[in-house]
mmCIF file of C-alpha atoms and ligand atoms in Angstrom:
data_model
loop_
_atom_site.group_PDB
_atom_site.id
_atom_site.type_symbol
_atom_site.label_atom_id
_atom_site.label_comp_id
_atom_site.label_asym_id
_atom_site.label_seq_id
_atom_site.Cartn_x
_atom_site.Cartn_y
_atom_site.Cartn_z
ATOM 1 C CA UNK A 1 21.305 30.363 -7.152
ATOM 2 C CA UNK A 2 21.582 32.051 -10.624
ATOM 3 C CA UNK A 3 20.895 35.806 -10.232
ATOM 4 C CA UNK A 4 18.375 37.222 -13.253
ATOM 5 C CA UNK A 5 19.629 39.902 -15.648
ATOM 6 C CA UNK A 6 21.281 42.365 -14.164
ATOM 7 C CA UNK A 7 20.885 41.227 -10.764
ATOM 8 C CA UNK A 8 24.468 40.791 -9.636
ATOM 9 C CA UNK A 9 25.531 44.281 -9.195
ATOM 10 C CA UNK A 10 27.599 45.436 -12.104
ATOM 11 C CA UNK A 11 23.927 47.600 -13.520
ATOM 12 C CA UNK A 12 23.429 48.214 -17.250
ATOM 13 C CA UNK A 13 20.186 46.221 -16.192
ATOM 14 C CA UNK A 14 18.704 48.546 -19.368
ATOM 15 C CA UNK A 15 20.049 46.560 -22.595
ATOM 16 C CA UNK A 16 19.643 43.041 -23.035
ATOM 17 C CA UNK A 17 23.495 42.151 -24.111
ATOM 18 C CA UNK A 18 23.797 39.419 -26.997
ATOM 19 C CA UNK A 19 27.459 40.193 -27.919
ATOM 20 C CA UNK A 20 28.953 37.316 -26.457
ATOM 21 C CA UNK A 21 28.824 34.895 -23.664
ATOM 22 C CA UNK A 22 32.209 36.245 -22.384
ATOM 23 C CA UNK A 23 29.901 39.535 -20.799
ATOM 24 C CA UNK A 24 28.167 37.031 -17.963
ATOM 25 C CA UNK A 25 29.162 38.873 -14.226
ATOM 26 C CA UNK A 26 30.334 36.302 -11.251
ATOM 27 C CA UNK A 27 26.870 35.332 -9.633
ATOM 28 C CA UNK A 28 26.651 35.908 -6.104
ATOM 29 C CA UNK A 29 28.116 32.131 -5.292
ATOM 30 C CA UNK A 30 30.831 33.138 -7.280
ATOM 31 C CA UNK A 31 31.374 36.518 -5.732
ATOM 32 C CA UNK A 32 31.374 34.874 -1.681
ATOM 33 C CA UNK A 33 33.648 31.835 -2.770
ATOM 34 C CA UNK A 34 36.089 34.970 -3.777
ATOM 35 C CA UNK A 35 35.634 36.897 -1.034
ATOM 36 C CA UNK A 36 36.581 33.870 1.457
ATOM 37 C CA UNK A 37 39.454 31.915 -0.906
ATOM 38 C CA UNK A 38 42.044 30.963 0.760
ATOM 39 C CA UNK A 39 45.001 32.065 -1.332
ATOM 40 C CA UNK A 40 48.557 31.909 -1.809
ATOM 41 C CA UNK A 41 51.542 32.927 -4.412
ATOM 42 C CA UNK A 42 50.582 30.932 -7.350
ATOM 43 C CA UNK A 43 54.133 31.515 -9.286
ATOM 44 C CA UNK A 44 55.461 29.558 -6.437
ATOM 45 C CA UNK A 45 52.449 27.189 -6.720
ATOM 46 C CA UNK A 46 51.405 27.868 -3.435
ATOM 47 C CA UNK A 47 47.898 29.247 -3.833
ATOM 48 C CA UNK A 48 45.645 26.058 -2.919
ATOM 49 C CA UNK A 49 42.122 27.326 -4.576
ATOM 50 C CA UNK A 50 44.661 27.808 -8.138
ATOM 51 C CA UNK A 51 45.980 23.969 -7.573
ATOM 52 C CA UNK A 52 42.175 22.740 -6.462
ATOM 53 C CA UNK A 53 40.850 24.247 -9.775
ATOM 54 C CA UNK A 54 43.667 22.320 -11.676
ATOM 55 C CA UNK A 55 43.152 19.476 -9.939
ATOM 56 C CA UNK A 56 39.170 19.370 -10.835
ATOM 57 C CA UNK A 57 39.614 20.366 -14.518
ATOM 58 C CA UNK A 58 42.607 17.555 -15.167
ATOM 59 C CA UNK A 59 39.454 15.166 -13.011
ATOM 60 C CA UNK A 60 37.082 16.104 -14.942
ATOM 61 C CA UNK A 61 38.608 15.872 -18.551
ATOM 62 C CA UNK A 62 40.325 12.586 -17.949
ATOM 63 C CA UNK A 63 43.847 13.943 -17.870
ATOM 64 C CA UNK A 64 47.208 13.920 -16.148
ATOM 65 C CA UNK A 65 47.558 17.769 -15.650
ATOM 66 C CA UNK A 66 46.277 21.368 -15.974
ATOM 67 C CA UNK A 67 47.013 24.735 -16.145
ATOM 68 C CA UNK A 68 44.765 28.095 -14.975
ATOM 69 C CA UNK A 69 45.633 30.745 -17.303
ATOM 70 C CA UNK A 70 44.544 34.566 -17.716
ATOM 71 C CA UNK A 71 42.825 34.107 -21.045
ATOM 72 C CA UNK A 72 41.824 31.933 -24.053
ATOM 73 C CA UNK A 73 43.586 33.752 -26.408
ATOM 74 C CA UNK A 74 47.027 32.927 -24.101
ATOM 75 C CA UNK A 75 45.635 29.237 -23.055
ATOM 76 C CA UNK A 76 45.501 28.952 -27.052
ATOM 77 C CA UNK A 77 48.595 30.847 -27.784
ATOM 78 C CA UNK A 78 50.461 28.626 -25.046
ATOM 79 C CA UNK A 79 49.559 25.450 -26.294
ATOM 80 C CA UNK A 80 50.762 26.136 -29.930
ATOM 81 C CA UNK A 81 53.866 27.280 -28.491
ATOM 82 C CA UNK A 82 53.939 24.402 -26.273
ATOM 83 C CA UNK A 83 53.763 21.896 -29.460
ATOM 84 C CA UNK A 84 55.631 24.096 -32.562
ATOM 85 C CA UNK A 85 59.181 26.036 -33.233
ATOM 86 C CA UNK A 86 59.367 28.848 -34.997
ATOM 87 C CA UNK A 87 59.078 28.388 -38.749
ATOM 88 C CA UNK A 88 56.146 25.578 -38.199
ATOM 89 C CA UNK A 89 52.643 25.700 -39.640
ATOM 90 C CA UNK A 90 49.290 25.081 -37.756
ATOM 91 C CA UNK A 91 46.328 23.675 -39.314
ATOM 92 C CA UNK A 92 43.112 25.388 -39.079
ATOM 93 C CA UNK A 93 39.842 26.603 -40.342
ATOM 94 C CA UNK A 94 39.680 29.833 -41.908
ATOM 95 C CA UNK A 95 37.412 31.454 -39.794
ATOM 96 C CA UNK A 96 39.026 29.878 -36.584
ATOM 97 C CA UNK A 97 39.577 32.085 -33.602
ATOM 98 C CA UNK A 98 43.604 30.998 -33.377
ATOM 99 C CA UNK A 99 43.612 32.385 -36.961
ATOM 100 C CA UNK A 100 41.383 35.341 -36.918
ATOM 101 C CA UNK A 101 40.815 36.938 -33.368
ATOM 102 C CA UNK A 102 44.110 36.413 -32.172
ATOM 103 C CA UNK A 103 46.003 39.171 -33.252
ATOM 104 C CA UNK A 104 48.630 36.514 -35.304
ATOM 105 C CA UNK A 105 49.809 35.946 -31.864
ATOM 106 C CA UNK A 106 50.855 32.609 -33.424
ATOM 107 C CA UNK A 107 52.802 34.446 -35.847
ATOM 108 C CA UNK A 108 54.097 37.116 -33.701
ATOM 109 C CA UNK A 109 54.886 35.245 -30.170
ATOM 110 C CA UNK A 110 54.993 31.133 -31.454
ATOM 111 C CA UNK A 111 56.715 32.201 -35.188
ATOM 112 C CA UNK A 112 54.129 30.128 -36.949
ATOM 113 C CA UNK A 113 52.196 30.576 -39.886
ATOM 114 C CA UNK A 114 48.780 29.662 -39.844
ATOM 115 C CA UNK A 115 47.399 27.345 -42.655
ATOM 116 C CA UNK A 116 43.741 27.965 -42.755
ATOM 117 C CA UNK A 117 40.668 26.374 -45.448
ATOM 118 C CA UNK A 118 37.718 27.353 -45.140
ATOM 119 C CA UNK A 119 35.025 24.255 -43.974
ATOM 120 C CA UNK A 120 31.193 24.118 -43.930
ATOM 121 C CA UNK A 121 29.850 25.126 -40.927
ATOM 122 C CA UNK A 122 33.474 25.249 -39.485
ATOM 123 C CA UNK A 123 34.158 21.193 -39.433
ATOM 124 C CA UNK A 124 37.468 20.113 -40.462
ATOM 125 C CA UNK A 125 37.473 16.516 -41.922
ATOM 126 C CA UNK A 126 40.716 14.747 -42.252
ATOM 127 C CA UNK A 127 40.445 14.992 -46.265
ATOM 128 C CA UNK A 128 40.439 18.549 -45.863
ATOM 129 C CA UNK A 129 43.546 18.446 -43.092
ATOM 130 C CA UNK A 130 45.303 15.683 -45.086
ATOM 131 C CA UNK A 131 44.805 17.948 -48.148
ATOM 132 C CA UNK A 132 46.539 21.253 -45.951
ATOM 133 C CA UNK A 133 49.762 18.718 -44.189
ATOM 134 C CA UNK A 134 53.139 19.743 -45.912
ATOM 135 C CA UNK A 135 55.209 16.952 -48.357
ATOM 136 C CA UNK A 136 58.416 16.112 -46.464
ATOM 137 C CA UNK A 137 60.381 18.629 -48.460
ATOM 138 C CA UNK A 138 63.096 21.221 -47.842
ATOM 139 C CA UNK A 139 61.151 23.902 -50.319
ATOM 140 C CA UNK A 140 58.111 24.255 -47.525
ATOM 141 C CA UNK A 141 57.798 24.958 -44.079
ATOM 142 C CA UNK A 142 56.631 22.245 -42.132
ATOM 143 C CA UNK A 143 53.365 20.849 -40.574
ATOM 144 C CA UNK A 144 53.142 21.631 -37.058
ATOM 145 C CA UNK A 145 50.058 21.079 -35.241
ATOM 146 C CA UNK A 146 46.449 20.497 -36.183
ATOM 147 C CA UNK A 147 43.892 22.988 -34.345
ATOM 148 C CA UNK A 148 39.991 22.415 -34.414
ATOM 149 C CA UNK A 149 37.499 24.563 -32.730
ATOM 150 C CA UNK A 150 34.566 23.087 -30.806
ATOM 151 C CA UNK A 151 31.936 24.825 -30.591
ATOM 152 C CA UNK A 152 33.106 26.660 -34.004
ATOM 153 C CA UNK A 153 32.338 30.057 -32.482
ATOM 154 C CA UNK A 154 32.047 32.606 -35.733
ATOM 155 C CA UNK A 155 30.346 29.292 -38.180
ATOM 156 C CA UNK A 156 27.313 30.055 -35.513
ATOM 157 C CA UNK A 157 28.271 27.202 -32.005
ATOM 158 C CA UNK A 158 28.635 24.631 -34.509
ATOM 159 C CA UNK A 159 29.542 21.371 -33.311
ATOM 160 C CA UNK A 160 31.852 18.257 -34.438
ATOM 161 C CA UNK A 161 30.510 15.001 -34.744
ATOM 162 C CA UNK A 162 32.345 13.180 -32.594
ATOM 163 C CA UNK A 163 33.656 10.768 -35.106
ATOM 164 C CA UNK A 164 35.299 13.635 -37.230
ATOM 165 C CA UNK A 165 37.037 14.842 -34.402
ATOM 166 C CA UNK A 166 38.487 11.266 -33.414
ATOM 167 C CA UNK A 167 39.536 10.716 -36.992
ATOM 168 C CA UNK A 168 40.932 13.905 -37.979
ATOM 169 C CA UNK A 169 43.174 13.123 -34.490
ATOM 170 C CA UNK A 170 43.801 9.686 -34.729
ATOM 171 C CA UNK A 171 44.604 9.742 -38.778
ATOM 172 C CA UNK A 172 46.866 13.659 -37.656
ATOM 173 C CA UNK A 173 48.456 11.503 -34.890
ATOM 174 C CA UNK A 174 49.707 8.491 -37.476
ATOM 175 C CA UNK A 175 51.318 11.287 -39.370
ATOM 176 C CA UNK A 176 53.339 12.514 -36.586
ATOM 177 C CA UNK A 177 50.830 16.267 -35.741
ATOM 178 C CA UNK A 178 49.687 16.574 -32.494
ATOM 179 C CA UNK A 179 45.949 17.811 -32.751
ATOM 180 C CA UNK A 180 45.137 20.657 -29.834
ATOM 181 C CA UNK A 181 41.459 21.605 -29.180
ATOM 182 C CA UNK A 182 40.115 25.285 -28.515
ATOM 183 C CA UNK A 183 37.489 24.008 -26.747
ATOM 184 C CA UNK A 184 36.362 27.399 -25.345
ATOM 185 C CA UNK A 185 33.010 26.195 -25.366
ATOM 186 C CA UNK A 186 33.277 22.460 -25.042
ATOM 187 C CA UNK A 187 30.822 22.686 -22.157
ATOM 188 C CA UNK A 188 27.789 23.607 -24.619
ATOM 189 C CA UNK A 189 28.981 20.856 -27.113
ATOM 190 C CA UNK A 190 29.014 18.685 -23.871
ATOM 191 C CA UNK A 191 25.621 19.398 -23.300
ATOM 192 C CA UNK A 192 24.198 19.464 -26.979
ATOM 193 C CA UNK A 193 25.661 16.259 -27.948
ATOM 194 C CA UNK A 194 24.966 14.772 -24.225
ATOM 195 C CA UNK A 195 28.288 13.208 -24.071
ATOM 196 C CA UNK A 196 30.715 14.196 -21.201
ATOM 197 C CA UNK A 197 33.453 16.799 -21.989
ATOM 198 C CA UNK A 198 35.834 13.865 -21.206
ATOM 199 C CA UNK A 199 34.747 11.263 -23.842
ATOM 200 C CA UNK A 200 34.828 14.159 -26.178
ATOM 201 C CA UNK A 201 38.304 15.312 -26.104
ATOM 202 C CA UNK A 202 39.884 12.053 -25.219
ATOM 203 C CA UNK A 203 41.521 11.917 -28.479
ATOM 204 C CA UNK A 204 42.937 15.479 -28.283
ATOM 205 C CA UNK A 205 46.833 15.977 -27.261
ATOM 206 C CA UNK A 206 45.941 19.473 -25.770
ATOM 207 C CA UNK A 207 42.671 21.113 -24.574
ATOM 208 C CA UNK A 208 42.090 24.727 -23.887
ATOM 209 C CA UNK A 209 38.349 25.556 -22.215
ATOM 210 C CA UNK A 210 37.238 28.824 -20.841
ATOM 211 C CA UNK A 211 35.045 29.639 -17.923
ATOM 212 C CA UNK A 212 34.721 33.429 -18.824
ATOM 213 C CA UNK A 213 32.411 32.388 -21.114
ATOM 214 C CA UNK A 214 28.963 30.637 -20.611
ATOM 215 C CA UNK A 215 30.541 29.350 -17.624
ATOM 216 C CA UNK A 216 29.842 32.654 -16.201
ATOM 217 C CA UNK A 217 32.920 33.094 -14.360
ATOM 218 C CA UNK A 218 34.825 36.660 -14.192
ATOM 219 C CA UNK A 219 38.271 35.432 -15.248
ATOM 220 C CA UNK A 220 40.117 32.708 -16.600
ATOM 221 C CA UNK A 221 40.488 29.855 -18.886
ATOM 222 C CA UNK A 222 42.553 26.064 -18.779
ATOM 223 C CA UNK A 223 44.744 24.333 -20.886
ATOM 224 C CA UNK A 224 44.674 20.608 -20.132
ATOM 225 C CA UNK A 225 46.948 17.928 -21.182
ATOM 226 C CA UNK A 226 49.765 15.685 -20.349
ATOM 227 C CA UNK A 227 51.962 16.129 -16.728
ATOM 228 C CA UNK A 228 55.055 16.692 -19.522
ATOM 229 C CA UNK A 229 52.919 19.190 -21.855
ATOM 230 C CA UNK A 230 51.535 20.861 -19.100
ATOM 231 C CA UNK A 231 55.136 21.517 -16.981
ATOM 232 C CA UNK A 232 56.806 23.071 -20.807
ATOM 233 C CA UNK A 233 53.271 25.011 -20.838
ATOM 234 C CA UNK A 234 53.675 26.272 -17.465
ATOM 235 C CA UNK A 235 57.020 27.548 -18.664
ATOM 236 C CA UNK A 236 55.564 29.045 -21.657
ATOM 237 C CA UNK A 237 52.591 30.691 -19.689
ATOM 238 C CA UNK A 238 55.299 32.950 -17.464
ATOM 239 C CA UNK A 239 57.113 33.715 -20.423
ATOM 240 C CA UNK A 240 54.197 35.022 -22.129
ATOM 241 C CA UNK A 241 53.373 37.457 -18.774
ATOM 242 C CA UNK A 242 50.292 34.953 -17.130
ATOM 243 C CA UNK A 243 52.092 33.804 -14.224
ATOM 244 C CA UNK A 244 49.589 35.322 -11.196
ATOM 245 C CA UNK A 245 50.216 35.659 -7.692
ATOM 246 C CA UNK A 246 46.942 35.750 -5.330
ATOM 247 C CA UNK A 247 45.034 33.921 -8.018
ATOM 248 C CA UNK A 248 42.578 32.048 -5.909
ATOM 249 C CA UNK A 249 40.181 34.871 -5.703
ATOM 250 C CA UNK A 250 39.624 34.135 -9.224
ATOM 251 C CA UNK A 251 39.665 29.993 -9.265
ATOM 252 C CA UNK A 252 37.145 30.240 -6.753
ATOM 253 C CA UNK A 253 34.984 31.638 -9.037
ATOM 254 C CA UNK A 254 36.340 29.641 -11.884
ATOM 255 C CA UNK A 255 35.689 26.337 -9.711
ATOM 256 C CA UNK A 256 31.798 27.202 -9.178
ATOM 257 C CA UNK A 257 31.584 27.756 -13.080
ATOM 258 C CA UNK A 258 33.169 24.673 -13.447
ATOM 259 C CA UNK A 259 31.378 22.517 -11.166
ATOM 260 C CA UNK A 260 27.348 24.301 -11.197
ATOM 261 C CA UNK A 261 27.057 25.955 -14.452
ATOM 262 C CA UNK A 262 27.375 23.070 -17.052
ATOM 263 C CA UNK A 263 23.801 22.040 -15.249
ATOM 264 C CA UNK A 264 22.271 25.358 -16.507
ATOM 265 C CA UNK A 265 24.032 25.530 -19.486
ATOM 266 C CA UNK A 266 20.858 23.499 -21.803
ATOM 267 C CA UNK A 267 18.665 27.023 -21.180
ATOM 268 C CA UNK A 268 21.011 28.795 -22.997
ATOM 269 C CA UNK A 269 20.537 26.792 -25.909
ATOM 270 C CA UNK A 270 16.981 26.701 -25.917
ATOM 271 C CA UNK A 271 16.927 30.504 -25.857
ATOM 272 C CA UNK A 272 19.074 30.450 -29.080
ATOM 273 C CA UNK A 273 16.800 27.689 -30.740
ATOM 274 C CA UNK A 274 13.612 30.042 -29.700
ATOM 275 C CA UNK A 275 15.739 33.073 -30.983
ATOM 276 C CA UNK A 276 16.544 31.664 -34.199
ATOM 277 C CA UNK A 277 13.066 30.369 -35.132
ATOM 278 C CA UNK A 278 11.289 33.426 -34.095
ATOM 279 C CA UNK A 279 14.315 35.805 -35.775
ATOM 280 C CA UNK A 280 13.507 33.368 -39.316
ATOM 281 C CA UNK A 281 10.195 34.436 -39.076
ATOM 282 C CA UNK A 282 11.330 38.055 -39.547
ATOM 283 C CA UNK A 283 11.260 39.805 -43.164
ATOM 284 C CA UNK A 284 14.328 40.505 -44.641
ATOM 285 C CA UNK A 285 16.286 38.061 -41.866
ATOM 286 C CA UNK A 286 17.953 34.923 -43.105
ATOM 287 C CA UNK A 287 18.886 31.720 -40.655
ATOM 288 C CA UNK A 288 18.393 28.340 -40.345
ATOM 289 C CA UNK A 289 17.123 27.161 -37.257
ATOM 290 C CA UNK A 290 18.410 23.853 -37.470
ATOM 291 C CA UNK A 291 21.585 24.749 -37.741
ATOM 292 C CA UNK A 292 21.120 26.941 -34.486
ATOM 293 C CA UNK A 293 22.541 23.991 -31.965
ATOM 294 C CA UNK A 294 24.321 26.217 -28.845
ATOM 295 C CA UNK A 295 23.909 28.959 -27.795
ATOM 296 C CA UNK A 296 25.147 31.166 -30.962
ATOM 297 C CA UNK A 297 23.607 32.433 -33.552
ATOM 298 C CA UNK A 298 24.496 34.390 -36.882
ATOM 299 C CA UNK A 299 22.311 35.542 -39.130
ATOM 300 C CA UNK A 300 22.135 37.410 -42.404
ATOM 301 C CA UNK A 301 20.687 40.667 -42.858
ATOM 302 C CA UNK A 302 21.197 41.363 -46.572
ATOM 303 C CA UNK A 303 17.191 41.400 -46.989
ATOM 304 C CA UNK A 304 16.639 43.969 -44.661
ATOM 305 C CA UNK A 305 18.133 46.427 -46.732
ATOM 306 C CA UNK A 306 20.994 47.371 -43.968
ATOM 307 C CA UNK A 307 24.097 46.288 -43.135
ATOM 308 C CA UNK A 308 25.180 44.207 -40.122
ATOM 309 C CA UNK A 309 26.199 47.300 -38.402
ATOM 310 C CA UNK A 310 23.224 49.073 -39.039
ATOM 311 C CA UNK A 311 21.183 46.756 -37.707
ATOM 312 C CA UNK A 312 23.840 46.142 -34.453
ATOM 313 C CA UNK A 313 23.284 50.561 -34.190
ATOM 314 C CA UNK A 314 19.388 50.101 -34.479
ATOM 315 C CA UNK A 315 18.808 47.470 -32.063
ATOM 316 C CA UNK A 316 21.476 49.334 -29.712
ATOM 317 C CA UNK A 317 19.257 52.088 -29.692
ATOM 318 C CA UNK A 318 16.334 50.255 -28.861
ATOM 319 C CA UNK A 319 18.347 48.847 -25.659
ATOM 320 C CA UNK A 320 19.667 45.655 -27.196
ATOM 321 C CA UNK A 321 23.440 44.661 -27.415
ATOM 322 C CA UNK A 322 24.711 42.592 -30.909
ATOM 323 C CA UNK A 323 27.682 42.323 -32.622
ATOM 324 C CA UNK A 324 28.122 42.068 -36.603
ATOM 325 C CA UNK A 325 30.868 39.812 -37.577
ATOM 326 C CA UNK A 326 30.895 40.597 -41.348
ATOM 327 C CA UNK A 327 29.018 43.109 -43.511
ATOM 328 C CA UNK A 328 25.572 41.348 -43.677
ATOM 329 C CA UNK A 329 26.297 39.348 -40.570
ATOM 330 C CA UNK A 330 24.737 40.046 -36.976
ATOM 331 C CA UNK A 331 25.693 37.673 -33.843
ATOM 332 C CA UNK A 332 23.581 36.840 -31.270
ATOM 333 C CA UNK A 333 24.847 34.849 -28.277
ATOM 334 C CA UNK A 334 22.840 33.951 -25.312
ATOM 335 C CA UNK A 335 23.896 32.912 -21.678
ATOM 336 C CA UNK A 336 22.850 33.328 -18.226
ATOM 337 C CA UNK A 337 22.395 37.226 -17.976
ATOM 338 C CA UNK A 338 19.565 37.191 -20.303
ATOM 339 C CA UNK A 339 16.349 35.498 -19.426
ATOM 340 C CA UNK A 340 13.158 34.276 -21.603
ATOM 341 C CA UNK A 341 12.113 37.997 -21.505
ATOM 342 C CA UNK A 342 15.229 39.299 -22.656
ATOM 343 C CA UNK A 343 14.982 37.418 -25.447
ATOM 344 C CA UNK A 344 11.416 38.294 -25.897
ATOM 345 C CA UNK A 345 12.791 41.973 -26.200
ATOM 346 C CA UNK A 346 15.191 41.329 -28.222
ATOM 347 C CA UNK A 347 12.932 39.459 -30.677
ATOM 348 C CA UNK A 348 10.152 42.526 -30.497
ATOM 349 C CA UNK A 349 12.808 44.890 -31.175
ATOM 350 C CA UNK A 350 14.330 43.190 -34.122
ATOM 351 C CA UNK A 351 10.462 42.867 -35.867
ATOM 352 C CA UNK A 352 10.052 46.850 -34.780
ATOM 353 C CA UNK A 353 13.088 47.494 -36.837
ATOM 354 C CA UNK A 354 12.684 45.837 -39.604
ATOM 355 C CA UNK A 355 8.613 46.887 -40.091
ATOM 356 C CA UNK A 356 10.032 50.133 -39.667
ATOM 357 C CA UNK A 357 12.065 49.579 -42.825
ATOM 358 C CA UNK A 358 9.460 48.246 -44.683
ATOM 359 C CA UNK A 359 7.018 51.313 -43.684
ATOM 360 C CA UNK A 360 9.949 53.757 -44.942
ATOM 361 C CA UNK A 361 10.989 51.392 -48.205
HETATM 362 N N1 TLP B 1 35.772 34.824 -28.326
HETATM 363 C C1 TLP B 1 35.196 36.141 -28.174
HETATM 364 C C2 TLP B 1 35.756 37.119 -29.207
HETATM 365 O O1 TLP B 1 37.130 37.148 -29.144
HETATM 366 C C3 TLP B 1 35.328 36.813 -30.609
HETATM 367 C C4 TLP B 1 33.702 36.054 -28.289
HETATM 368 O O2 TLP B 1 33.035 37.042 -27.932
HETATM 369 O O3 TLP B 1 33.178 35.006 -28.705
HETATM 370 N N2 TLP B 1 38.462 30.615 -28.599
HETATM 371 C C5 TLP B 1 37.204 30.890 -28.978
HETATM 372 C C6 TLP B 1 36.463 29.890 -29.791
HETATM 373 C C7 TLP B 1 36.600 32.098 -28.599
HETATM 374 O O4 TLP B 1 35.360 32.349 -28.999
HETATM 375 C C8 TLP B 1 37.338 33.020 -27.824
HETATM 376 C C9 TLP B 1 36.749 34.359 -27.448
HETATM 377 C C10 TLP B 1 38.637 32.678 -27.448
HETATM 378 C C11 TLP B 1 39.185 31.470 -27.871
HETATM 379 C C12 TLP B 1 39.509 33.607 -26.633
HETATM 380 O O5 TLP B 1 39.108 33.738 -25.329
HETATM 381 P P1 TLP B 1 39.536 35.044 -24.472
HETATM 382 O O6 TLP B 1 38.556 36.107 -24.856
HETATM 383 O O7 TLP B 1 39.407 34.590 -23.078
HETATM 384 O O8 TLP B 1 40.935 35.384 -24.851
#
């Protein structure tokens, strides 16, 4: 059912794209379900393939209600407006997408100020919230929400054990915070930890998930919750611009990547685990396999001689797309789009380059 790389018609069938999951086109399930929704206006909540998609994803994660919204960013960015006033801080890690790749929407649209620490491999524990919550005092601003990230995206698709999750939001929940979840990737953790995306987030007031991402599908991402969280974030979501008419052309898609793709999901992460232990066997490249449990990977290229971006220009060259996220640091992120020989290619072209350094050093 899954087309191979490149085979869906968008072309660029030449590079072998590792920048992110979010590049995956609408497989050719995806693309009929579209083509025959049966739509309606969804700001009046009439469009029935919008409200089946809600329906599923409330199903599915165990809850009363949820929402289909235009992005992660504004799924995220609704939900901490849905739980803070201006002048409120949110918890989170330091390298946390709310805090870094958000554009301080929470600052700018919620009026909250983010209070970030930084956590090994990206894992909050509830010492290190409890250490971060606000004294009762009228010298500070307050303690709004908690925020955790699961899969931590930029500490490399790291994933919570479960237990650290539950406490951080049962001990944040006896002090009053709600605790919201940007689960943009909960699917993988779903699948790495073989426990079902409900069981995981039980504990969670709020739950954004995308299925842009590995799910494969072209738009769209939902915030789940309570019926009363999700009616204020409905509110929230047309204030912010993401109320959509004819939407169903894109919940079709979003309900295949919902319902099919979590089954396909585990070859993902075995083409990161084969990635990372074939990319530690290359000089001058730095990872930890172990650690390589989704389907992301960073590594450091410090050895090598070059910076991140260097290396992200070289291999583009050489018909491979990666990302650096810091100045020694390259991503890799593997989905659907590329197959076992894609990442063959990519790990042939990362030995070429750096054997070319050492021929030149
Ligand atoms: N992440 C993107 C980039 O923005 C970094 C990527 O390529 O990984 N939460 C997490 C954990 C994410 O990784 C992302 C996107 C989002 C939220 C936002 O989703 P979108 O892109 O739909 O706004």
């Amino acid at each position: 059912m899954y087309d191979s790389n490149g085979g869906n018609g968008r072309g660029g069938e030449a590079f072998v794209d590792l920048r992110s999951d979010t590049v995956t086109r609408p497989t050719a399930t995806m693309r009929r379900a579209m083509a025959e929704a049966p739509v309606g206006d969804d700001v009046y909540g009439e469009d029935p393939t919008v409200n089946d998609l809600q329906k599923r994803a409330a199903e599915i994660f165990g809850r009363e209600a949820a929402l289909f919204v235009p992005s992660g960013s504004m799924g995220n960015l609704i939900a901490i407006k849905t739980w803070t006033r201006p002048g409120l801080e949110v918890i989170c890690e330091q390298r946390a997408h709310v805090n870094q790749y958000e554009l301080a929407s929470m600052s700018a649209l919620a009026g909250c100020f983010p209070r970030a620490a930084f956590a090994q491999d990206g894992i909050l524990t509830w010492p290190l919230v409890e250490s971060l919550i606000r004294a009762k005092s009228p010298n500070y601003s307050q303690t709004g929400l908690v925020t955790l990230e699961n899969t931590h995206n930029m500490a490399g698709g790291t994933i919570y054990p479960t237990r650290v999750a539950e406490e951080i939001c049962e001990r944040a929940h006896e002090r009053g915070l709600p605790v919201h979840l940007d689960g943009a990737r909960i699917f993988n953790v779903s699948v790495a930890a073989g426990k079902s995306v409900r069981d995981l987030t039980a504990k969670f007031d709020s739950v954004m998930f995308c299925l842009s991402k590995g799910l494969g599908a072209p738009v769209g991402s939902m915030v789940v919750g309570s019926k009363e969280f999700i009616e204020k974030a409905h509110v929230h979501r047309k204030m912010l611009g993401g109320g959509m008419r004819q939407a169903g052309v894109l919940a079709a898609a979003g309900l295949i990547a919902l319902e099919e793709t979590p089954k396909i999901l585990h070859r993902d992460h075995e083409n990161a685990k084969y990635l990372a232990e074939r990319l530690a066997k290359v000089p001058g490249i730095s990872i930890d396999p172990a650690k390589v449990v989704t389907n992301i990977l960073i590594f450091n290229v410090q050895q090598t001689g070059k910076t991140g971006a260097a290396i992200s220009e070289e291999l583009k060259r050489r018909g491979v797309l990666a990302n650096a996220t810091d100045k020694f640091l390259v991503r890799m992120v593997t989905h659907y789009d590329v197959d076992r020989a894609g990442i063959e290619r990519a790990i042939a072209v990362m030995n070429e380059i750096c054997a070319a350094e050492r021929t030149h050093a």
